[in-house]
mmCIF file of C-alpha atoms in Angstrom:
data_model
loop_
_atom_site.group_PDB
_atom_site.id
_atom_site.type_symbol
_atom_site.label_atom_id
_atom_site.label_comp_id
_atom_site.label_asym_id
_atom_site.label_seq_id
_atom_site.Cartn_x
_atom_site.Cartn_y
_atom_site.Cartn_z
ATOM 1 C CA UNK A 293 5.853 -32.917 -13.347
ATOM 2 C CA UNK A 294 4.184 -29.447 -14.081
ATOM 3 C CA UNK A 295 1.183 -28.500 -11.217
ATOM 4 C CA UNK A 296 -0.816 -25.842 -12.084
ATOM 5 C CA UNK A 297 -1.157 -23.533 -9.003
ATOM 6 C CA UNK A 298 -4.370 -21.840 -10.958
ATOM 7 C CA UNK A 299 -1.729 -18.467 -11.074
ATOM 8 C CA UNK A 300 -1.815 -16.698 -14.514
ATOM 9 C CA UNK A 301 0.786 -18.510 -16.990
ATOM 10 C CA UNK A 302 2.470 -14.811 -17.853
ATOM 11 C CA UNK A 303 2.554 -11.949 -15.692
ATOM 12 C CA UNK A 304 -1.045 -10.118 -16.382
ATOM 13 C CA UNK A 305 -0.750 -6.596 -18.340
ATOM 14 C CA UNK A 306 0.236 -3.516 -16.725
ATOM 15 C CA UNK A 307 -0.662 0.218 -17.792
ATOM 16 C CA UNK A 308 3.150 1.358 -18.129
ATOM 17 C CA UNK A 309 6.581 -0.060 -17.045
ATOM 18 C CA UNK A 310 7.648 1.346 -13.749
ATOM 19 C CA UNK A 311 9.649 4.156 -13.755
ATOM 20 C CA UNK A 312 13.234 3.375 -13.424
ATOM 21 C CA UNK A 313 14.945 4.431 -10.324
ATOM 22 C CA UNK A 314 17.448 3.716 -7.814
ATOM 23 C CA UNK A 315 16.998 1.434 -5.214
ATOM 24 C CA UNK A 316 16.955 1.920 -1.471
ATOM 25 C CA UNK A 317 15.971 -0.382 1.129
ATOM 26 C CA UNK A 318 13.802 -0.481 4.379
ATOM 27 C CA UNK A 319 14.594 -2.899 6.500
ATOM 28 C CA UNK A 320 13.886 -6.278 4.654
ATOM 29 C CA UNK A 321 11.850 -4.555 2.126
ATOM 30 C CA UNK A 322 13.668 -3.379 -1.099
ATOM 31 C CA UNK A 323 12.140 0.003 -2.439
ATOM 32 C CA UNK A 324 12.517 1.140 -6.237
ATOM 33 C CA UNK A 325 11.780 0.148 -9.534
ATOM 34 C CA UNK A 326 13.254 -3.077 -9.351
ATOM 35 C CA UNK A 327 10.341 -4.267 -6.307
ATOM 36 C CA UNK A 328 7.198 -4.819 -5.385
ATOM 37 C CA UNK A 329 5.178 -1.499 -4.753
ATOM 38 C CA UNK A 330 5.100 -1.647 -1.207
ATOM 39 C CA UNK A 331 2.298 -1.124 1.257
ATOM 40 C CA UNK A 332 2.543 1.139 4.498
ATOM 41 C CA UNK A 333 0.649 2.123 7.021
ATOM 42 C CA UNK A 334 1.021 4.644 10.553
ATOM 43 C CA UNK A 335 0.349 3.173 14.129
ATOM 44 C CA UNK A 336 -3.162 5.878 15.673
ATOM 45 C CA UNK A 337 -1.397 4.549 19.460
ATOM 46 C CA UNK A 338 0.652 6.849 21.502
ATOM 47 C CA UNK A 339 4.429 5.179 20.691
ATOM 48 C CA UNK A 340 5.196 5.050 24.050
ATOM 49 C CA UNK A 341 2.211 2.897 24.788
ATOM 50 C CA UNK A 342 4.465 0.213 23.875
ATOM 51 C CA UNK A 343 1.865 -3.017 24.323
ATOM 52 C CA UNK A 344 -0.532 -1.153 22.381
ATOM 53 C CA UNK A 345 2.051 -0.463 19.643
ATOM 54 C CA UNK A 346 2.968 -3.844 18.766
ATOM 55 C CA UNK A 347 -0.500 -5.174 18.729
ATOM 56 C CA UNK A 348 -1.797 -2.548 16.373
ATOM 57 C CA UNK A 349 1.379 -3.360 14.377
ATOM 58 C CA UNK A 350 0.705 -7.112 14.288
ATOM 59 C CA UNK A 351 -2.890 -6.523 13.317
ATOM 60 C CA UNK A 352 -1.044 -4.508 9.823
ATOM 61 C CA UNK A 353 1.033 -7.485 9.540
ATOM 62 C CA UNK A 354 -1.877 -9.452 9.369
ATOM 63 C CA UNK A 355 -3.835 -7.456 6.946
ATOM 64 C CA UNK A 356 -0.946 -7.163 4.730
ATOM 65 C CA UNK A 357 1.204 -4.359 5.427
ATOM 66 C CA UNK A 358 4.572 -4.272 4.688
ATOM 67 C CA UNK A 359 6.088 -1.234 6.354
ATOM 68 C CA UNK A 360 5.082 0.544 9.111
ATOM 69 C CA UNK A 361 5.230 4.414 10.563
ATOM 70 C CA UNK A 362 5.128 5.432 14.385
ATOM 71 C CA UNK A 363 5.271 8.931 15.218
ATOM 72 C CA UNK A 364 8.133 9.974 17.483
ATOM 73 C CA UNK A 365 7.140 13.657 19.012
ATOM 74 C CA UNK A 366 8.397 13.495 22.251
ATOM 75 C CA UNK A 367 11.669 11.594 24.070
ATOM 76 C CA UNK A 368 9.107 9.040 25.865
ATOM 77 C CA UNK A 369 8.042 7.700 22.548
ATOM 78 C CA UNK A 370 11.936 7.726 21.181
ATOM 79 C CA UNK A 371 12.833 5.428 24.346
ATOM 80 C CA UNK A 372 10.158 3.051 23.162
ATOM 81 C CA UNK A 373 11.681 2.582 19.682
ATOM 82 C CA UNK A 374 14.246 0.196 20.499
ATOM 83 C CA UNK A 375 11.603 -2.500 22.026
ATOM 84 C CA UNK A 376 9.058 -1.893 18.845
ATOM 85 C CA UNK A 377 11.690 -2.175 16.240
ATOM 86 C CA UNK A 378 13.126 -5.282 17.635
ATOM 87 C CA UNK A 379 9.382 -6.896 18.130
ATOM 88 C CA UNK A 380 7.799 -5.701 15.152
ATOM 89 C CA UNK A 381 7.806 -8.443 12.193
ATOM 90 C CA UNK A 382 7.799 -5.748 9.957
ATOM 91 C CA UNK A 383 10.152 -2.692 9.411
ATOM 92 C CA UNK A 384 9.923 0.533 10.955
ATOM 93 C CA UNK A 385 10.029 3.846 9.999
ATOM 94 C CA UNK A 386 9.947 6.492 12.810
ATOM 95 C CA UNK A 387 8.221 9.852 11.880
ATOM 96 C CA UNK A 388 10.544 12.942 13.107
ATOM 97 C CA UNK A 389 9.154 16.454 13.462
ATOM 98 C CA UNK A 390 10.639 19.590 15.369
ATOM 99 C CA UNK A 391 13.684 17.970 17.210
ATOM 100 C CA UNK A 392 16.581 16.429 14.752
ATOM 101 C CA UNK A 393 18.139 14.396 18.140
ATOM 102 C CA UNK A 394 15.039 11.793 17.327
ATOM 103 C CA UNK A 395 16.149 11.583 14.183
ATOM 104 C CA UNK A 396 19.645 9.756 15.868
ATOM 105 C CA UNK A 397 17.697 8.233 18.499
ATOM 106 C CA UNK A 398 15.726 6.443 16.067
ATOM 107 C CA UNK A 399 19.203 5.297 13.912
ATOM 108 C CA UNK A 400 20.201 3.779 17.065
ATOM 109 C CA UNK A 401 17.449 2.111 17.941
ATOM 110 C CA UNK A 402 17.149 -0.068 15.108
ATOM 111 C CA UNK A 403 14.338 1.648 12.979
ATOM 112 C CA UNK A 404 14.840 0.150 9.441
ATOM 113 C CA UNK A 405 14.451 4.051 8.505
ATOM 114 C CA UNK A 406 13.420 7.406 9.177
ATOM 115 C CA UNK A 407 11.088 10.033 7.893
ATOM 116 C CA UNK A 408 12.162 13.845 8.099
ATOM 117 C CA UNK A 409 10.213 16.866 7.210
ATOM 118 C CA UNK A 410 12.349 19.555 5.853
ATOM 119 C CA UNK A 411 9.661 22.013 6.727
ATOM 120 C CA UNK A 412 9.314 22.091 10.119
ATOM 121 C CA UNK A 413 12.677 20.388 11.641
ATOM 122 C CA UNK A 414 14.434 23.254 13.217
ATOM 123 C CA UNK A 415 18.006 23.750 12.765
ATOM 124 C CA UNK A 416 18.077 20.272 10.243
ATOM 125 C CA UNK A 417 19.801 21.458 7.647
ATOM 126 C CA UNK A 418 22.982 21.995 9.074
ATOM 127 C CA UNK A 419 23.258 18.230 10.828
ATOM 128 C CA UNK A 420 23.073 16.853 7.529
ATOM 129 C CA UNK A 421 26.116 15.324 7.352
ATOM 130 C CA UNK A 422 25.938 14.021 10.616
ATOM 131 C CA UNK A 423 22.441 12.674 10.271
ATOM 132 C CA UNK A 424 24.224 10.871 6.761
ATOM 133 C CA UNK A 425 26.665 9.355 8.208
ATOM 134 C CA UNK A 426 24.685 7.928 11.354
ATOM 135 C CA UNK A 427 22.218 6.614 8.545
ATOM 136 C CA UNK A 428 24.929 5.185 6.770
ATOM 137 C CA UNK A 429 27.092 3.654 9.140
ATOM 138 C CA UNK A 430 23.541 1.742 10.662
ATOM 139 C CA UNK A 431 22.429 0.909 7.395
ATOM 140 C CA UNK A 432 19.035 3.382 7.495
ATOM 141 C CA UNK A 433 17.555 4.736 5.047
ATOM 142 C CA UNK A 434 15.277 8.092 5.305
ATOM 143 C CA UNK A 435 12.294 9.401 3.826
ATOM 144 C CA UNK A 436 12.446 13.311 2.368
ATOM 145 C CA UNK A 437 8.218 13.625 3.628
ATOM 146 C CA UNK A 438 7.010 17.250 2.414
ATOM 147 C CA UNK A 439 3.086 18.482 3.339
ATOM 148 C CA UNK A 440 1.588 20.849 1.908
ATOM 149 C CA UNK A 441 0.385 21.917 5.678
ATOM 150 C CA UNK A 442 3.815 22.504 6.963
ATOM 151 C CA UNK A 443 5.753 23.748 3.883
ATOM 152 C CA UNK A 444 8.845 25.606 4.637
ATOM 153 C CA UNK A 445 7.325 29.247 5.020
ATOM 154 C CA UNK A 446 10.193 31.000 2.634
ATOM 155 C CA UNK A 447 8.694 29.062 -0.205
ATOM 156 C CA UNK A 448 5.042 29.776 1.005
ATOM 157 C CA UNK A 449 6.097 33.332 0.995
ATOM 158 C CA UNK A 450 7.939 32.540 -2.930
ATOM 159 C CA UNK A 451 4.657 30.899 -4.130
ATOM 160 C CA UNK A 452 2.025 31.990 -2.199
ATOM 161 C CA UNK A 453 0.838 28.330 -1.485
ATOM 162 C CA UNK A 454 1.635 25.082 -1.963
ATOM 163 C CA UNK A 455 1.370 24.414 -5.113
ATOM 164 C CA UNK A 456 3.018 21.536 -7.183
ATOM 165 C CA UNK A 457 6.667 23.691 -7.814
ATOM 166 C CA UNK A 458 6.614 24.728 -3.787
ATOM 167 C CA UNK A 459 6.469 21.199 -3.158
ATOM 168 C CA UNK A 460 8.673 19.633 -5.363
ATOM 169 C CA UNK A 461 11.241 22.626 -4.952
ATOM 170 C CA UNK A 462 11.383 21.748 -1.327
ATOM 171 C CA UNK A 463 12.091 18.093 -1.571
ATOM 172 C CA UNK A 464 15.127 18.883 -4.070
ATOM 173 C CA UNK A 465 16.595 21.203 -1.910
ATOM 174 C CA UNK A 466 16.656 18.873 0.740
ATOM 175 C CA UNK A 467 17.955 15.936 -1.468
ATOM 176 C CA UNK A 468 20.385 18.350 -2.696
ATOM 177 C CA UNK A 469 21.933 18.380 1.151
ATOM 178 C CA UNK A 470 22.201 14.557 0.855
ATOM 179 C CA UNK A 471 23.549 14.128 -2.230
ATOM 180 C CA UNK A 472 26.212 16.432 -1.646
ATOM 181 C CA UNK A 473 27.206 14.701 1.228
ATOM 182 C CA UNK A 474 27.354 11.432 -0.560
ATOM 183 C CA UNK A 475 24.091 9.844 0.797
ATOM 184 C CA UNK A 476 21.629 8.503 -1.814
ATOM 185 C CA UNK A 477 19.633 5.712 0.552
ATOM 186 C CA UNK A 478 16.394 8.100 0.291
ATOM 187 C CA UNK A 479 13.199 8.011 -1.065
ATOM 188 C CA UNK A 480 10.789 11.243 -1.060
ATOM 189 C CA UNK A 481 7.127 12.013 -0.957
ATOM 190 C CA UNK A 482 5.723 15.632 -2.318
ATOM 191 C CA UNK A 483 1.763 14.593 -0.250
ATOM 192 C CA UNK A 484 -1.246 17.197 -0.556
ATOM 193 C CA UNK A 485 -4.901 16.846 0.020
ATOM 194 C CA UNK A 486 -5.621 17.988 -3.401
ATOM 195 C CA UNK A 487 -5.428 14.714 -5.627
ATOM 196 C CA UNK A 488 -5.018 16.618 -8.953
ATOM 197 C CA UNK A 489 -2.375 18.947 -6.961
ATOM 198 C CA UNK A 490 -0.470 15.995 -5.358
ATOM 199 C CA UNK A 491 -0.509 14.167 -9.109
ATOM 200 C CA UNK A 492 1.089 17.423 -10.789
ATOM 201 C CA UNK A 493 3.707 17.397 -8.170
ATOM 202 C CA UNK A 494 4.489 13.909 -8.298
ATOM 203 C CA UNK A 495 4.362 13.988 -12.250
ATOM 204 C CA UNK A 496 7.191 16.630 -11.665
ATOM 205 C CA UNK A 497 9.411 15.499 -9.430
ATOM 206 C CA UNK A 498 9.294 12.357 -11.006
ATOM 207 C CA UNK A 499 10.774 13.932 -14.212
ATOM 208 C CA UNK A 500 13.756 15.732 -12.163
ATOM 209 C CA UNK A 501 15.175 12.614 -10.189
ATOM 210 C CA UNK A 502 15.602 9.355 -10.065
ATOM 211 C CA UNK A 503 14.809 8.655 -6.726
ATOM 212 C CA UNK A 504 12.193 6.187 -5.267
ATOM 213 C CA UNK A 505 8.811 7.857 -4.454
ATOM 214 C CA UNK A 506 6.367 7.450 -1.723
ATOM 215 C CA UNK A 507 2.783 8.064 -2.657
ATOM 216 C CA UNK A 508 -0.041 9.556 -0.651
ATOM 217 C CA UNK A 509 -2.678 11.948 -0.443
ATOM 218 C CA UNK A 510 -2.639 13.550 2.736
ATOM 219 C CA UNK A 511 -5.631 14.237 4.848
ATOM 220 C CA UNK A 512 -7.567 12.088 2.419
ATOM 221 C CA UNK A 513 -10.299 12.538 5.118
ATOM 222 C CA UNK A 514 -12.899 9.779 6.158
ATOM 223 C CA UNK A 515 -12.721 6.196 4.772
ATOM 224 C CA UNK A 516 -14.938 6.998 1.801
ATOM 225 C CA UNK A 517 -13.637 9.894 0.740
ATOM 226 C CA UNK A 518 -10.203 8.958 1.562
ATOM 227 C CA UNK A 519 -10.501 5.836 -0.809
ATOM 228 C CA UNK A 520 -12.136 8.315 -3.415
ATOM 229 C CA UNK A 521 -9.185 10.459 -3.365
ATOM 230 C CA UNK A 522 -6.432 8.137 -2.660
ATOM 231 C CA UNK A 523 -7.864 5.457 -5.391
ATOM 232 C CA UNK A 524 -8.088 8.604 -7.884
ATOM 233 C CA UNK A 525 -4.628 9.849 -7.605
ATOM 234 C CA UNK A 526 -2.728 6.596 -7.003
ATOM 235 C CA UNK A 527 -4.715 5.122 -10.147
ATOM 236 C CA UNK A 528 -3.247 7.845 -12.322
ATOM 237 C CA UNK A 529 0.360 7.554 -10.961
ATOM 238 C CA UNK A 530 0.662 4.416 -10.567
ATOM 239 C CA UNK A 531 -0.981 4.060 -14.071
ATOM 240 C CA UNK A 532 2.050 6.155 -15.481
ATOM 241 C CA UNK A 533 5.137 3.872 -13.469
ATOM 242 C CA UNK A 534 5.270 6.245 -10.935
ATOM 243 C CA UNK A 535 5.259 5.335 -7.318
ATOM 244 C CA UNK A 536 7.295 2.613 -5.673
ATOM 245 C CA UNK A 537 5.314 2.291 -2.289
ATOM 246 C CA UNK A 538 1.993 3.974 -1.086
ATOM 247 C CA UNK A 539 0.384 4.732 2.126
ATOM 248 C CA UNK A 540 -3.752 5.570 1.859
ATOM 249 C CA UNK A 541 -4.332 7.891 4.986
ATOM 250 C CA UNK A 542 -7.854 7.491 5.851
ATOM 251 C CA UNK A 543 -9.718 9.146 9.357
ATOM 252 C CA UNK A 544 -10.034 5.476 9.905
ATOM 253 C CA UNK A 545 -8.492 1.788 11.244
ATOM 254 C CA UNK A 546 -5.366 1.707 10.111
ATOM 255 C CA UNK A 547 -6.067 -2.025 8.952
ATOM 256 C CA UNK A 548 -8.506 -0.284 6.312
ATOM 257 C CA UNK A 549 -5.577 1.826 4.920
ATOM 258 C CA UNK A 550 -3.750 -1.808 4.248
ATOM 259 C CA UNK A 551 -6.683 -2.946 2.710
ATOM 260 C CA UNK A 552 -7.316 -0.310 0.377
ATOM 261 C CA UNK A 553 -3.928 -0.017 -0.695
ATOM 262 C CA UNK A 554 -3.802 -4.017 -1.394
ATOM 263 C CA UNK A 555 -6.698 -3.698 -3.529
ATOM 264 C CA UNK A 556 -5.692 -0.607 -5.400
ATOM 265 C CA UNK A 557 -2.337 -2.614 -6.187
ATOM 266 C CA UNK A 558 -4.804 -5.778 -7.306
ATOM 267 C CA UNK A 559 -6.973 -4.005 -9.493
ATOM 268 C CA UNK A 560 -3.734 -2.544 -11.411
ATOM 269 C CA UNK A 561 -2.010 -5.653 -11.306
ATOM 270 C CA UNK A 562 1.064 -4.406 -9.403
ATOM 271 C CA UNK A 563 0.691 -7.158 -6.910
ATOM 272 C CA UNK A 564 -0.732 -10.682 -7.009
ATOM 273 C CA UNK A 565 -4.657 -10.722 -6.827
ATOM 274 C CA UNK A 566 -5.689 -12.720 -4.234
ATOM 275 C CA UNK A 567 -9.542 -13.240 -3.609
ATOM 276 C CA UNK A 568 -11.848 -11.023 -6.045
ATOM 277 C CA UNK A 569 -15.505 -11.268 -6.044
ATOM 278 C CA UNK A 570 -17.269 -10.110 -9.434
ATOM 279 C CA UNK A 571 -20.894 -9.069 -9.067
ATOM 280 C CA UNK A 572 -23.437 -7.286 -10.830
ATOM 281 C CA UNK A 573 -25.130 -3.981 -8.931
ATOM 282 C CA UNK A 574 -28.434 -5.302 -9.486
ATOM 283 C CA UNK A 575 -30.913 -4.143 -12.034
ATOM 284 C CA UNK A 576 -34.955 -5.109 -12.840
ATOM 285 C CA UNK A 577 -33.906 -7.957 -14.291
ATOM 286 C CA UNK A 578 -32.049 -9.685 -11.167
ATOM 287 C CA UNK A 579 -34.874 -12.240 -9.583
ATOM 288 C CA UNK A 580 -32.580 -12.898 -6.500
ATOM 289 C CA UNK A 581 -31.579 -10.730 -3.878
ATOM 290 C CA UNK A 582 -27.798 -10.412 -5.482
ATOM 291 C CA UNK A 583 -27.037 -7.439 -2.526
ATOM 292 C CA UNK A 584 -27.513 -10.018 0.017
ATOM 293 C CA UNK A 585 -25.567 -12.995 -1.943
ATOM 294 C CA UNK A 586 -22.837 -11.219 -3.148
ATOM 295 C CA UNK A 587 -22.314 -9.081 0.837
ATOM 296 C CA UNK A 588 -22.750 -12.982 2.223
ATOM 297 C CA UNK A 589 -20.361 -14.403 -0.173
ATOM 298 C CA UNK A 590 -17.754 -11.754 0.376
ATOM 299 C CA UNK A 591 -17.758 -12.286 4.150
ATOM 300 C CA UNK A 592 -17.563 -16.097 3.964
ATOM 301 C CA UNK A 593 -14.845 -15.579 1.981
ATOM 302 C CA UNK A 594 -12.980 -12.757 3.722
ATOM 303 C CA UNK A 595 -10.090 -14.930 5.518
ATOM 304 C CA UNK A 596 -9.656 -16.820 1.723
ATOM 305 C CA UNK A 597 -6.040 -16.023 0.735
ATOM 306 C CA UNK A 598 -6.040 -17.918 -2.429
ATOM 307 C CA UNK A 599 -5.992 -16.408 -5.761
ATOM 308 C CA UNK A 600 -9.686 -16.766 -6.915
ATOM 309 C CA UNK A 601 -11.770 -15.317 -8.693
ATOM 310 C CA UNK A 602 -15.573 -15.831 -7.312
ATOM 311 C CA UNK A 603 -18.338 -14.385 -9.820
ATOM 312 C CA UNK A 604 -21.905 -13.757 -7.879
ATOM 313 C CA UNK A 605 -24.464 -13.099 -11.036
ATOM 314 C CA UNK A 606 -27.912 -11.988 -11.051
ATOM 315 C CA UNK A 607 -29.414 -12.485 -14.448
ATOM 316 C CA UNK A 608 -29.384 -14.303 -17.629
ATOM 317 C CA UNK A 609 -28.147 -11.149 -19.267
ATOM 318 C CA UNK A 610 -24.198 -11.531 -18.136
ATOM 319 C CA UNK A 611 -24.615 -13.700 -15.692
ATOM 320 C CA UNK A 612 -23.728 -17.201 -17.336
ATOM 321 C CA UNK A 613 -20.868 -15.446 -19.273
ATOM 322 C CA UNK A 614 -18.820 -14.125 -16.089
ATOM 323 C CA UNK A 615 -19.750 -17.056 -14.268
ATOM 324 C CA UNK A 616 -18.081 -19.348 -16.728
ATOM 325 C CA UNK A 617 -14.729 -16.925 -16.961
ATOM 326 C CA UNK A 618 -14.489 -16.914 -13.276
ATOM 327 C CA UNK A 619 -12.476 -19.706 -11.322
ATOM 328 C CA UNK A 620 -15.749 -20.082 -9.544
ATOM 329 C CA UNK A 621 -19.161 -18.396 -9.991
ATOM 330 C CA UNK A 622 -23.149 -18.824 -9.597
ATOM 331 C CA UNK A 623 -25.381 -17.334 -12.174
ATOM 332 C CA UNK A 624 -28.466 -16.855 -10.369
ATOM 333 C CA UNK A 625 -31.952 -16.329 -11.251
ATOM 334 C CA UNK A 626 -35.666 -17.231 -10.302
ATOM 335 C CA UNK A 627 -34.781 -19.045 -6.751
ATOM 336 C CA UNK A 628 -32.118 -21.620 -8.014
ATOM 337 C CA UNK A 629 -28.319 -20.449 -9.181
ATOM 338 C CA UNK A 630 -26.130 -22.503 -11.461
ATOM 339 C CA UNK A 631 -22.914 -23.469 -9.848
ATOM 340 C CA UNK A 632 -19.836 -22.837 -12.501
ATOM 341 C CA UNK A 633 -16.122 -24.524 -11.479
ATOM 342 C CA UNK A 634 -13.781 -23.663 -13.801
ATOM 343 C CA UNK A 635 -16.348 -22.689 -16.540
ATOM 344 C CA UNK A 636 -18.444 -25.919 -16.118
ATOM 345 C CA UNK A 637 -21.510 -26.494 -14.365
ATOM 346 C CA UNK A 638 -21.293 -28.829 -11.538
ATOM 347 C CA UNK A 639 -24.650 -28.143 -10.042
ATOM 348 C CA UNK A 640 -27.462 -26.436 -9.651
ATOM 349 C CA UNK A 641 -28.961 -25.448 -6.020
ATOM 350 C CA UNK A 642 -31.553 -23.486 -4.419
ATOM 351 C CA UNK A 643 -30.965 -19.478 -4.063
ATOM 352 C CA UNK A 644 -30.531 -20.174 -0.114
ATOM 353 C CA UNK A 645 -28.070 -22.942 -0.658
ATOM 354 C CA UNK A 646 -26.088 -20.626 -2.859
ATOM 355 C CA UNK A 647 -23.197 -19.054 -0.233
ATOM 356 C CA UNK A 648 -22.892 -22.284 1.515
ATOM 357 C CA UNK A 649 -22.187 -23.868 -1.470
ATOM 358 C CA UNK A 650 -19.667 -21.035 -3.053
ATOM 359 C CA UNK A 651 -17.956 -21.044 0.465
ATOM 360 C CA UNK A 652 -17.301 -24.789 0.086
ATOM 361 C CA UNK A 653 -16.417 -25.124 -3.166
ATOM 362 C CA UNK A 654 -13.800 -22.043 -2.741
ATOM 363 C CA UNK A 655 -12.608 -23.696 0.348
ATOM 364 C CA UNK A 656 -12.177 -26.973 -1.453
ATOM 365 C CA UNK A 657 -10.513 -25.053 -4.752
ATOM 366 C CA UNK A 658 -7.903 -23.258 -2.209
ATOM 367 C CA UNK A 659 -7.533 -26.336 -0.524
ATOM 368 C CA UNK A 660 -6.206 -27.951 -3.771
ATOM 369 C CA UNK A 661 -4.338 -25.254 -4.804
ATOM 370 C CA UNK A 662 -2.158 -25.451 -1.462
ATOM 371 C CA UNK A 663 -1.791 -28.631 -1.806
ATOM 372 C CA UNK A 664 -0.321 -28.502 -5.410
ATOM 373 C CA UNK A 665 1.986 -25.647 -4.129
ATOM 374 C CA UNK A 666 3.575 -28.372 -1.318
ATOM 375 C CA UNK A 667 3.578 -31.177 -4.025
ATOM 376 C CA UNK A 668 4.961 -29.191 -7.088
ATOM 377 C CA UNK A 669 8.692 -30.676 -8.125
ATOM 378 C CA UNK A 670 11.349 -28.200 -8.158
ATOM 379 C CA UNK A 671 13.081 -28.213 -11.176
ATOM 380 C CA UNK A 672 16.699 -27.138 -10.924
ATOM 381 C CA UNK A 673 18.734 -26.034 -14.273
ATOM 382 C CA UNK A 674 21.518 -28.248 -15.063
#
C-alpha cells in the first residue's frame, strides 16, 4: 500500500552536483561528497564549566546541530573533554591552539575529532607523525582550520596579507605533512571575514584537492550581519558543489548559528525543508495587518517539524495563487481570509480567527503525516 508522507516524489533541483571528494568521518557523522552537508556549531561556555557545557550542547542538539566545537586553551578545559565527549549526543570536535599536547589529550579523550591551526601551534609541524598516528590508531579525524587573523607570519611577510593564495597556500602545506605521512582522515577550512575573499579562496583550494571542506566566514560579526555575510558566501559555494559542512559564526546564541545554517541548507535544497512560511512584505494593497499574521503564524508554528509549506497572503494580487500551491495557506483580505488545504478551500474565517485556525489545521496536517510515516508498509525486494 503506497502512503504519501506529503515529501516531494523526486529529490527537488539543486544548483550543481556536489563536488566530489573523499570522505572522512566525525564521529557518527560522515563528511564528503557522498553526505549530507553537515551543520556545526562552537559551545560560548568556558569547557571546563562542564554542566554548562553539556546543556548548551543539548540545546544545539535540539535546534539541529549536528557537530559540535569546544575550545580547549588551557589543561583544565582538556581534563573536561573526556566527560563532554562521552555525554554529548552529538560528536565533538575540540579546538587546539598554541600547545600540540591538547591535540593528544583530546585523541584520548574520545573527541570524534580535532581542529588544528597551522598558524599559531608552536612547534606542530614536527609531531606530525605522531599526532597521525594517535588520530589513526583512535579513529579521529582532524580539521586543517586556517584564519586569516592568525596566518602563519612567513606567508604574511610572502603576501603581505591574507589574501586568497596566503590562505590556501597554508592549508596545503599543512596537508602536505599529512599526506606524506599516510593520513588522509582530514577536512580543511581556508575562513576570512571578507565573504568575496573567503569565496576566492575556497573556489581555489577547491580546484587543488580533493579533500572535504568546512565552510565559514569568520568574524561574520552580529546576527544580522553575520547572516548577511555568511548567507552571501555560503549561497555562492554551496551554489557551485562546494562545501561539505558549514558553521555560521554569529556575535550571537549559538542556537541562532544552527538555525541559520538549517535554513541556508533549506532554501538550497541541500537538506530536507521542514516548516516554511511564504508571505508577502506588505504593500497598499494588503487590507489586513499581514506583519502581525504572518510574525503570529510563524511563532505558533515554531516547534512544527513537519515538512509544510504554510502561505500567509495579503491581497488578491498573489495571494489566492500561493495560497493554493502551498500545503496550507490563507489568502487574506478585507477582515476575512480564505483557508486553502492542499489547494482547496475549506473555509473561510474572520481575519482574527486566521492563526488559530492555520495553527490547527498545520497541527492536524503534521499529525496525519506522522501517522502515515508509522502506518506506511515496508516493501522489501525479493
Amino acid at each position: 500500500m503506497a502512503v504519501n508522507l506529503g515529501l516531494p516524489a523526486v529529490p527537488p533541483p539543486v544548483l550543481a552536483p556536489r563536488r566530489p571528494t573523499r570522505q572522512i568521518r566525525v564521529g557518527r557523522v560522515g563528511v564528503g561528497s557522498d553526505h549530507p552537508v553537515s551543520v556545526q556549531s562552537m559551545t560560548t561556555t568556558p569547557t571546563d564549566n562542564i554542566d554548562a557545557t553539556l546543556q548548551q550542547i543539548a540545546q544545539l542538539t535540539a535546534a539541529g546541530c549536528d557537530i559540535v566545537r569546544v575550545a580547549v586553551p588551557n589543561q583544565s578545559d582538556a581534563d573536561a573533554l573526556p566527560i563532554i565527549a562521552k555525554k554529548s549526543a552529538i560528536p565533538v570536535i575540540a579546538d587546539i591552539h598554541f600547545q600540540p599536547k591538547y591535540v593528544f589529550a583530546a585523541i584520548d579523550a574520545g573527541c570524534a575529532a580535532v581542529r588544528v591551526n597551522p598558524g599559531n601551534i608552536k612547534e606542530f609541524d614536527d609531531q606530525i607523525a605522531a599526532i597521525a598516528k594517535a588520530a589513526t590508531d583512535a579513529g579521529v579525524s582532524l580539521r586543517i582550520g586556517v584564519n586569516a587573523g592568525s596566518l602563519d607570519r612567513r606567508l604574511m611577510a610572502k603576501y603581505g596579507a591574507a589574501t586568497p593564495d596566503a590562505l590556501v597556500e597554508s592549508a596545503l602545506n599543512e596537508a602536505r605533512l599529512f599526506d606524506e605521512v599516510g593520513f588522509r582522515d582530514y577536512k580543511i577550512s581556508v575562513k576570512h571575514h571578507d565573504p568575496v575573499v573567503m569565496v576566492q579562496a575556497y573556489r581555489k583550494l577547491a580546484a587543488a584537492t580533493d579533500v572535504p571542506l568546512h565552510l565559514g566566514v569568520t568574524e561574520a560579526g552580529p546576527a544580522f550581519q553575520g547572516t548577511i555575510k555568511s548567507s552571501a558566501a555560503f549561497g555562492i559555494l554551496l551554489g557551485e558543489g562546494i562545501g561539505d559542512t558549514i558553521r555560521v559564526s554569529l556575535s550571537a546564541d549559538p542556537v541562532e548559528e544552527v538555525k541559520v545554517g538549517l535554513k541556508l541548507l533549506e532554501a538550497l535544497n541541500l537538506r530536507q525543508r521542514q516548516m516554511e512560511i511564504v508571505s508577502c512584505p506588505g504593500c497598499g494593497r494588503a487590507q489586513v495587518d499581514i506583519w502581525g499574521l504572518a510574525n503570529a503564524v510563524t511563532d505558533g508554528l515554531a516547534d512544527l517539524k513537519a515538512p509544510l509549506r504554510v502561505a500567509v497572503m495579503g491581497c488578491v494580487v498573489n495571494g489566492p495563487g500561493e495560497a493554493r500551491e502551498a500545503d496550507l495557506g490563507v489568502a487574506a483580505g478585507n477582515g476575512k481570509g480564505q483557508i486553502f488545504v492542499k489547494g482547496e478551500v475549506v473555509k473561510t474565517v474572520l481575519e482574527s480567527e486566521i492563526v488559530a485556525t492555520l495553527i490547527e489545521e498545520a497541527n492536524k496536517m503534521a499529525a496525519e503525516m506522522e501517522g502515515a510515516e508509522g502506518s506506511a508498509e515496508v516493501v522489501v525486494a525479493r
